[in-house]
PDB file of C-alpha atoms in Angstrom:
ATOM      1  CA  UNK S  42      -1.790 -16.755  15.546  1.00  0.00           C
ATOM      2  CA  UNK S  43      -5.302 -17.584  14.980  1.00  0.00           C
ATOM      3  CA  UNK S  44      -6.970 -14.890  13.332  1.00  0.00           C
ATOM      4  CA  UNK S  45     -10.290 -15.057  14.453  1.00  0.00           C
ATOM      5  CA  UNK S  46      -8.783 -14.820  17.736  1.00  0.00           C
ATOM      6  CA  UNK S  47      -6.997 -11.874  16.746  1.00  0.00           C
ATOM      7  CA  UNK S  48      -9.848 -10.136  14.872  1.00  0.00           C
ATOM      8  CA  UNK S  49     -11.586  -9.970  18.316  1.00  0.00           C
ATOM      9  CA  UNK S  50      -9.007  -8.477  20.148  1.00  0.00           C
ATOM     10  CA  UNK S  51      -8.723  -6.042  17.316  1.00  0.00           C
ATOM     11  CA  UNK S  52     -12.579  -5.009  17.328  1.00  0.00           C
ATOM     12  CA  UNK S  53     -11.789  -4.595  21.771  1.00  0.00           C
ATOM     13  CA  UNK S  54      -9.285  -1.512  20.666  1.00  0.00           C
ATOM     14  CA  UNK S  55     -11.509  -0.124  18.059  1.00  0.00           C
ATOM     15  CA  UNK S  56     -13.354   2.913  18.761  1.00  0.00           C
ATOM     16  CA  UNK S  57     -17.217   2.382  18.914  1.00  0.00           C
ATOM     17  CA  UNK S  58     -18.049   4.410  15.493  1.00  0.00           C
ATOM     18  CA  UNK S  59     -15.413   2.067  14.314  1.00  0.00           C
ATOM     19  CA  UNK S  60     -17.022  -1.103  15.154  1.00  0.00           C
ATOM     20  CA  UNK S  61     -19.984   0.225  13.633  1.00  0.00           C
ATOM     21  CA  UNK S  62     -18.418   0.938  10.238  1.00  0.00           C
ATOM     22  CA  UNK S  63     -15.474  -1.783   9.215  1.00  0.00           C
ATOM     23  CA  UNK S  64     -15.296  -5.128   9.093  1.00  0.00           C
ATOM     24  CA  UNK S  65     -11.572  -7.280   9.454  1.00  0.00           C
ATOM     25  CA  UNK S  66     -11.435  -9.585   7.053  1.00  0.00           C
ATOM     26  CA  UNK S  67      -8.959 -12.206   6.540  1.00  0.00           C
ATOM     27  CA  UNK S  68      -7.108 -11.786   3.108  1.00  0.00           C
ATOM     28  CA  UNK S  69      -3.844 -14.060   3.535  1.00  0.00           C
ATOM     29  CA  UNK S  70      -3.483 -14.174  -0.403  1.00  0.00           C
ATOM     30  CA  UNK S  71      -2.747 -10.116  -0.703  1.00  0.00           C
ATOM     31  CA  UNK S  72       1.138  -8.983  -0.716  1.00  0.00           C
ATOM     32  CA  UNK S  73      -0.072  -5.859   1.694  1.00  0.00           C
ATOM     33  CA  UNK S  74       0.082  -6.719   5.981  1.00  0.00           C
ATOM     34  CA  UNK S  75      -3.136  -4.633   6.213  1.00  0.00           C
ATOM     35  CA  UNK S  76      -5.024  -2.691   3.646  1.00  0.00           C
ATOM     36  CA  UNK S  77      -8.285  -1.215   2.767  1.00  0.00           C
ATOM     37  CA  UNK S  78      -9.989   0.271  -0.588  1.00  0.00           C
ATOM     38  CA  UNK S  79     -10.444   3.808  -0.248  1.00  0.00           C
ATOM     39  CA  UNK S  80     -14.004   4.152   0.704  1.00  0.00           C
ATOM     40  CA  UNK S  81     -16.569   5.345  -1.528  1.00  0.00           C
ATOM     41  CA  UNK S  82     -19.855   7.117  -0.914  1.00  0.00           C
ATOM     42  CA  UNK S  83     -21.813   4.607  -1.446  1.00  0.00           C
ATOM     43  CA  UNK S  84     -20.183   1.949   0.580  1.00  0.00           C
ATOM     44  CA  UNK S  85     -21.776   1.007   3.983  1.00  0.00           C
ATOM     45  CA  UNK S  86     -19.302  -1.186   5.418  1.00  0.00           C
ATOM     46  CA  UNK S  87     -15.740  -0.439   4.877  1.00  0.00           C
ATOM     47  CA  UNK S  88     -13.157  -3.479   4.841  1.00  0.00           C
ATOM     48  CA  UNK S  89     -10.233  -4.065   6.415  1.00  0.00           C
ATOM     49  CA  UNK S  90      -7.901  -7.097   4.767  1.00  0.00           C
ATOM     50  CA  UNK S  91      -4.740  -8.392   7.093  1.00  0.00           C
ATOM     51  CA  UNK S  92      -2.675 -10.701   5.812  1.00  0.00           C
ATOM     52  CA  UNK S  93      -2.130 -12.339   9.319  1.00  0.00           C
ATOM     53  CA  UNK S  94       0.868 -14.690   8.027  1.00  0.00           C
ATOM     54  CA  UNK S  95       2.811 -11.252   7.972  1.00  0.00           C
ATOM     55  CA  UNK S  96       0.482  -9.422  10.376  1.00  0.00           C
ATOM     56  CA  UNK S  97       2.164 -12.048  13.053  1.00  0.00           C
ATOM     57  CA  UNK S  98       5.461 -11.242  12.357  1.00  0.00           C
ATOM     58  CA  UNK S  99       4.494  -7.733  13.841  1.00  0.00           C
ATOM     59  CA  UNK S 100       4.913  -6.405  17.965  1.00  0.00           C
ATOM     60  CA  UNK S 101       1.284  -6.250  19.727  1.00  0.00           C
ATOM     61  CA  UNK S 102       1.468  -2.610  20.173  1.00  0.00           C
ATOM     62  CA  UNK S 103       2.669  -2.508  16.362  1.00  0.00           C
ATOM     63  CA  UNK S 104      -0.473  -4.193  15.197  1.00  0.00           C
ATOM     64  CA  UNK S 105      -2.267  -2.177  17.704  1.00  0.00           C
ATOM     65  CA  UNK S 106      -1.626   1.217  16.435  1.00  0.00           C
ATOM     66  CA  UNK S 107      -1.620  -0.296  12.727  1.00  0.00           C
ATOM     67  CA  UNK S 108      -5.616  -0.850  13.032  1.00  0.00           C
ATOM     68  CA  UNK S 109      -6.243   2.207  14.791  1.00  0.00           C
ATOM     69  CA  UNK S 110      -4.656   4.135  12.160  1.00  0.00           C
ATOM     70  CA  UNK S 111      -6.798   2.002   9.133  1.00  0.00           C
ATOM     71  CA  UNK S 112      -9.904   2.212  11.122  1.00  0.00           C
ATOM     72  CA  UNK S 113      -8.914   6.183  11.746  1.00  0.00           C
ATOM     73  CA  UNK S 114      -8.143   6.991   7.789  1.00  0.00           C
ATOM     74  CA  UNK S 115     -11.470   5.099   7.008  1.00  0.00           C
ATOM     75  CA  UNK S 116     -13.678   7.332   9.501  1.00  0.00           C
ATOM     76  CA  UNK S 117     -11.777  10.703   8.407  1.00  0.00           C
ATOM     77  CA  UNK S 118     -12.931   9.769   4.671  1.00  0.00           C
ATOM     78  CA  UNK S 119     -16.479  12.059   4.916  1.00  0.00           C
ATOM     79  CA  UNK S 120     -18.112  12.901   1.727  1.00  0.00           C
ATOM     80  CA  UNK S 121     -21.623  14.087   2.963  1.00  0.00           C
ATOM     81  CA  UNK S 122     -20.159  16.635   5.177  1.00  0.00           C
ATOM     82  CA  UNK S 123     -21.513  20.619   5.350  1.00  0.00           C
ATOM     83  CA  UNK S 124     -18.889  22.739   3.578  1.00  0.00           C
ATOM     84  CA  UNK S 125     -18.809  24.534   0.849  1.00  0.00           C
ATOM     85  CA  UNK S 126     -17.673  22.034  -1.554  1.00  0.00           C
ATOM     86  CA  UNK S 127     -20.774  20.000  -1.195  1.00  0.00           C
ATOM     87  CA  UNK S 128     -23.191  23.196  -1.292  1.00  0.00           C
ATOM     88  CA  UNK S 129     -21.595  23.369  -4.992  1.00  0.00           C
ATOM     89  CA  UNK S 130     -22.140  19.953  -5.724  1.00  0.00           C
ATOM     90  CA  UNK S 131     -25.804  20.406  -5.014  1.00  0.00           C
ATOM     91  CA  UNK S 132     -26.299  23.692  -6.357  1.00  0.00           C
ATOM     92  CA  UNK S 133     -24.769  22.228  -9.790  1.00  0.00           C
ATOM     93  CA  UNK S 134     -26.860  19.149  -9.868  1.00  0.00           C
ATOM     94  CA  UNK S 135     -30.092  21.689  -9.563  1.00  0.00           C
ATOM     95  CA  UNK S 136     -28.848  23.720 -11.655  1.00  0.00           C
ATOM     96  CA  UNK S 137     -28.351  21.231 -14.353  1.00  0.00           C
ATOM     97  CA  UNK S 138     -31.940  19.736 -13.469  1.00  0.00           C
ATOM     98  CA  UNK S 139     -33.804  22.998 -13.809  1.00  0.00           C
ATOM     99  CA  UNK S 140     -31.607  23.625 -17.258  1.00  0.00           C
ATOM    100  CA  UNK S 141     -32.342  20.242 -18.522  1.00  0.00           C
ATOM    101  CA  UNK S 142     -35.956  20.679 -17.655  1.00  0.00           C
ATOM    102  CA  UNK S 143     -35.621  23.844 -19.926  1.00  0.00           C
ATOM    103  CA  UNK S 144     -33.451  22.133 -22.516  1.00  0.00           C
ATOM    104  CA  UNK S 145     -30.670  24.615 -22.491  1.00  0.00           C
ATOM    105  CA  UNK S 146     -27.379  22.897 -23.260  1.00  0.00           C
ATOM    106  CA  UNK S 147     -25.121  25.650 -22.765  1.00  0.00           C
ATOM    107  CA  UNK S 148     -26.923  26.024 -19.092  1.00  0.00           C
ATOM    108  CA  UNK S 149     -27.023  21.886 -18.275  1.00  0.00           C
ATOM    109  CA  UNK S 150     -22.855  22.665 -19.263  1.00  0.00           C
ATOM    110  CA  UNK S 151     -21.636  24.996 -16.955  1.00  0.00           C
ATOM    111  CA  UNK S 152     -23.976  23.826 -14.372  1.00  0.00           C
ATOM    112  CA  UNK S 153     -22.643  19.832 -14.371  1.00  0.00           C
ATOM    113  CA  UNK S 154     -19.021  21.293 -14.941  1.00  0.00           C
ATOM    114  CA  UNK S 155     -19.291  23.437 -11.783  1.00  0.00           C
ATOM    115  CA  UNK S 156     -20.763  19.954  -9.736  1.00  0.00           C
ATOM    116  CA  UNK S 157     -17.580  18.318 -11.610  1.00  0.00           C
ATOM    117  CA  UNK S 158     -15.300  21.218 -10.211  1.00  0.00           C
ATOM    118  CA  UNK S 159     -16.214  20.783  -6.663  1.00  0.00           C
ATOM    119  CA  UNK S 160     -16.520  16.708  -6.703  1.00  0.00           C
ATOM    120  CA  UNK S 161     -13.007  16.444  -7.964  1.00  0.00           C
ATOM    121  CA  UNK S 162     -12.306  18.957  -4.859  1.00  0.00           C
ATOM    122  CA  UNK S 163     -13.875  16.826  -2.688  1.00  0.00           C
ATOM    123  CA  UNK S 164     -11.919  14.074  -3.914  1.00  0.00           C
ATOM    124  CA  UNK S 165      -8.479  15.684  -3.587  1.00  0.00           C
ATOM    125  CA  UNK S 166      -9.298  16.642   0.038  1.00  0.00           C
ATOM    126  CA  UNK S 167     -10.326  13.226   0.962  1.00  0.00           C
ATOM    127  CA  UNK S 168      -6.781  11.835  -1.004  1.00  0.00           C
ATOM    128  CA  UNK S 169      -4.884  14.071   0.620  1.00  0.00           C
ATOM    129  CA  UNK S 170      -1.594  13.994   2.645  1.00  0.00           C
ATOM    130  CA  UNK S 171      -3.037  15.952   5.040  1.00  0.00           C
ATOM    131  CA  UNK S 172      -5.878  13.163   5.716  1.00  0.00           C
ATOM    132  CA  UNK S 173      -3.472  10.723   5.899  1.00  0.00           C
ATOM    133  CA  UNK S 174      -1.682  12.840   8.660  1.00  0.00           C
ATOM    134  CA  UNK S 175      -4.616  13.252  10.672  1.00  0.00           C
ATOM    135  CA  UNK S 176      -5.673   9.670  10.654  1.00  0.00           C
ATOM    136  CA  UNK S 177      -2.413   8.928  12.339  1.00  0.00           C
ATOM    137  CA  UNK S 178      -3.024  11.713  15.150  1.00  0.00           C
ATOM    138  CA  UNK S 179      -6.303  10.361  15.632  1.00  0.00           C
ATOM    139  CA  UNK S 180      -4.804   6.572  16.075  1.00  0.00           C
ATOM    140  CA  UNK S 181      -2.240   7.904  18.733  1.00  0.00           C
ATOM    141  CA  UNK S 182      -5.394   9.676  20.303  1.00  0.00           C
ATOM    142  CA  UNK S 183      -7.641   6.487  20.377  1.00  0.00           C
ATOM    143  CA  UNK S 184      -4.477   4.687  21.692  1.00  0.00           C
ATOM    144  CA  UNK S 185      -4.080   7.104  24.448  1.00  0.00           C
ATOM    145  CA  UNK S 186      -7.346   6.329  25.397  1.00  0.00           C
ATOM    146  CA  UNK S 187      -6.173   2.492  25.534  1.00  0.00           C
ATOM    147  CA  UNK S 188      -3.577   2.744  28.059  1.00  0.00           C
ATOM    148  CA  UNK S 189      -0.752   4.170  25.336  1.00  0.00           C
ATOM    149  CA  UNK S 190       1.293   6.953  25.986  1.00  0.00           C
ATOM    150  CA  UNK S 191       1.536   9.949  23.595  1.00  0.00           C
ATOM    151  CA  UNK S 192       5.338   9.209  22.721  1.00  0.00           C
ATOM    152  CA  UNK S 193       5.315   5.625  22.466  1.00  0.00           C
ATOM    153  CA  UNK S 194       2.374   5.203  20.602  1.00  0.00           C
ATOM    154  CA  UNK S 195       4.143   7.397  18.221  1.00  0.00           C
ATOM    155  CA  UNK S 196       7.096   5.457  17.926  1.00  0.00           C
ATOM    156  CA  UNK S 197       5.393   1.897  17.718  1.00  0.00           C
ATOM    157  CA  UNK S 198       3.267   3.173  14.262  1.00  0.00           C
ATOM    158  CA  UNK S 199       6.321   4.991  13.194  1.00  0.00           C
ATOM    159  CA  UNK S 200       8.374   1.451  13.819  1.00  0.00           C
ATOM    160  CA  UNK S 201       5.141  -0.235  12.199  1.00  0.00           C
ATOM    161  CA  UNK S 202       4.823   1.479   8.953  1.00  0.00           C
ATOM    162  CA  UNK S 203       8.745   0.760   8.890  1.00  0.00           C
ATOM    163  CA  UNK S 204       8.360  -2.558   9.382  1.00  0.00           C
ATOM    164  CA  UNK S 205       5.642  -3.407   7.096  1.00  0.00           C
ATOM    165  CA  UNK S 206       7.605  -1.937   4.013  1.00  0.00           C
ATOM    166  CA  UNK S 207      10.330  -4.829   4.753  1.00  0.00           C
ATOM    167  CA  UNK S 208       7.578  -7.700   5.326  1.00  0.00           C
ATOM    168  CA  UNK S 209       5.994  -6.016   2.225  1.00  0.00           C
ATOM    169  CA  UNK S 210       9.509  -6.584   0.321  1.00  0.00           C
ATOM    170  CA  UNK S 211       9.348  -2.538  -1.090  1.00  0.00           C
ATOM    171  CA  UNK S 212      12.648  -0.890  -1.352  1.00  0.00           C
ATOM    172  CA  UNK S 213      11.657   2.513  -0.373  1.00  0.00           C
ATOM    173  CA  UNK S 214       8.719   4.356   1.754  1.00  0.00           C
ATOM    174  CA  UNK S 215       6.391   6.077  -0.377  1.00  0.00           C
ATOM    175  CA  UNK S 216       6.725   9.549  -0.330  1.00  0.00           C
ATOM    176  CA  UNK S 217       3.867  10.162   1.616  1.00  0.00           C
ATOM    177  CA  UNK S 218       4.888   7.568   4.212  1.00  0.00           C
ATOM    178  CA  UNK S 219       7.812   9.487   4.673  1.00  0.00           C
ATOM    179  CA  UNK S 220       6.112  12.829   5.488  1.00  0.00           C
ATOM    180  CA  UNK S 221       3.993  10.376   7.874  1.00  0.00           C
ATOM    181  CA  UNK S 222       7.028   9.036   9.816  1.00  0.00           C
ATOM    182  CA  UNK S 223       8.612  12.601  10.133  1.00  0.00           C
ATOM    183  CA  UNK S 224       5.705  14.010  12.048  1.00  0.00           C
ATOM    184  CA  UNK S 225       5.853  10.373  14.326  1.00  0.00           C
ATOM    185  CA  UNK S 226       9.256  11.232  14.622  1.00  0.00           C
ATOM    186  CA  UNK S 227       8.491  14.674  15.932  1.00  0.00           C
ATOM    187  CA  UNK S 228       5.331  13.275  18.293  1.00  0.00           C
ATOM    188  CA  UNK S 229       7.606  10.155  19.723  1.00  0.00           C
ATOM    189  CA  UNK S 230      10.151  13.523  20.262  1.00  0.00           C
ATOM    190  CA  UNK S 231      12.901  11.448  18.528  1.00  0.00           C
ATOM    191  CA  UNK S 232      13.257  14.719  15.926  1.00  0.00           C
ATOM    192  CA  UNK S 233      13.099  18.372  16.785  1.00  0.00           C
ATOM    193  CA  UNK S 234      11.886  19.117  12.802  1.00  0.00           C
ATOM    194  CA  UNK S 235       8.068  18.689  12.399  1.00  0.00           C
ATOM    195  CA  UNK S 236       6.311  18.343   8.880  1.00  0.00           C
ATOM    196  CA  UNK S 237       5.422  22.375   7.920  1.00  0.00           C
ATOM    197  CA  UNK S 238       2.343  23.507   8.987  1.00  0.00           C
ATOM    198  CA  UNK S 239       0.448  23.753   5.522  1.00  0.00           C
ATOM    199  CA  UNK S 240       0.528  19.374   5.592  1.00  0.00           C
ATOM    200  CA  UNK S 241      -1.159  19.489   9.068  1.00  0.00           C
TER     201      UNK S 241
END
């Protein structure tokens, strides 16, 4: 496989937002068939590393939906977003200004710990199981648009993240890969149980 070759076709799939924001990147010293650092604020471009000595080893549609689901989890990360969360940040950080400006500790406190409160929020929400969840519905969504059925597109990430633990050498799924296969499972209609509502 030659991977510039490869990174082309890959940037094809992509959805247009996603072409605007990542970058493939060839990375054939890291243990991990595709990975990406979990994207920070101030980050404009957001990486994507494949290992494409492994990355071969994988189906076409299997390295399809892999991408899709990267490039998906990287788009759902949103920190400047309008929700309540953020109107605490902001209302903190003036708070603390205006006590600063006034030189009252106690004020410049609870003001930065309430900003402190709702970043940490905002971090849990965009680490969250649930996020990870949705990026995968959105891959089988963007696939759908690219000629995939529902079902199978369900079943070849499913297969994928499978398959990428053995080329990876782990024992085990993590346990958040797990919740992730059950709800492929229940897409692909391969299992009748579906992860509980409150992970969706």
């Amino acid at each position: 496989m030659e991977p510039a070759i490869e990174i082309r076709r890959l940037v094809e799939i992509m959805p247009a937002s996603g072409r605007m924001m990542t970058k493939i990147v060839n990375k054939p010293e890291q243990a991990a068939v595709i990975d990406s650092s979990f994207p920070l604020p101030w980050n404009q471009q957001r990486l994507i590393y494949i290992n494409f000595d492994l990355w071969r080893r994988l189906s076409q549609p299997q390295r399809d939906l892999l991408l899709l689901r990267t490039v998906s989890w990287l788009l759902q990360v949103k920190w400047l977003k309008p929700d309540i969360y953020q109107g605490v940040v902001i209302a903190g950080l003036i708070g603390a200004t205006i006590e600063l400006v006034q030189q009252d500790a106690v004020g410049v406190l609870v003001a930065g710990g309430l900003s402190a409160i709702a970043l940490n929020r905002i971090w849990r929400n965009n680490r969250s199981t649930q996020l990870e969840v949705e990026a995968d519905e959105a891959a089988i969504q963007i696939a759908q648009r690219r000629s995939y059925i529902e079902a199978e597109a369900a079943e070849h990430l499913l297969t994928a993240i499978e398959a990428v633990a053995k080329l990876e050498k782990r024992p085990s799924l993590t346990f958040i890969e797990l919740i992730r296969c059950q709800n492929l499972r229940a897409i692909a209609g391969l299992s009748s149980v579906s992860i509980p509502e409150v992970l969706k």
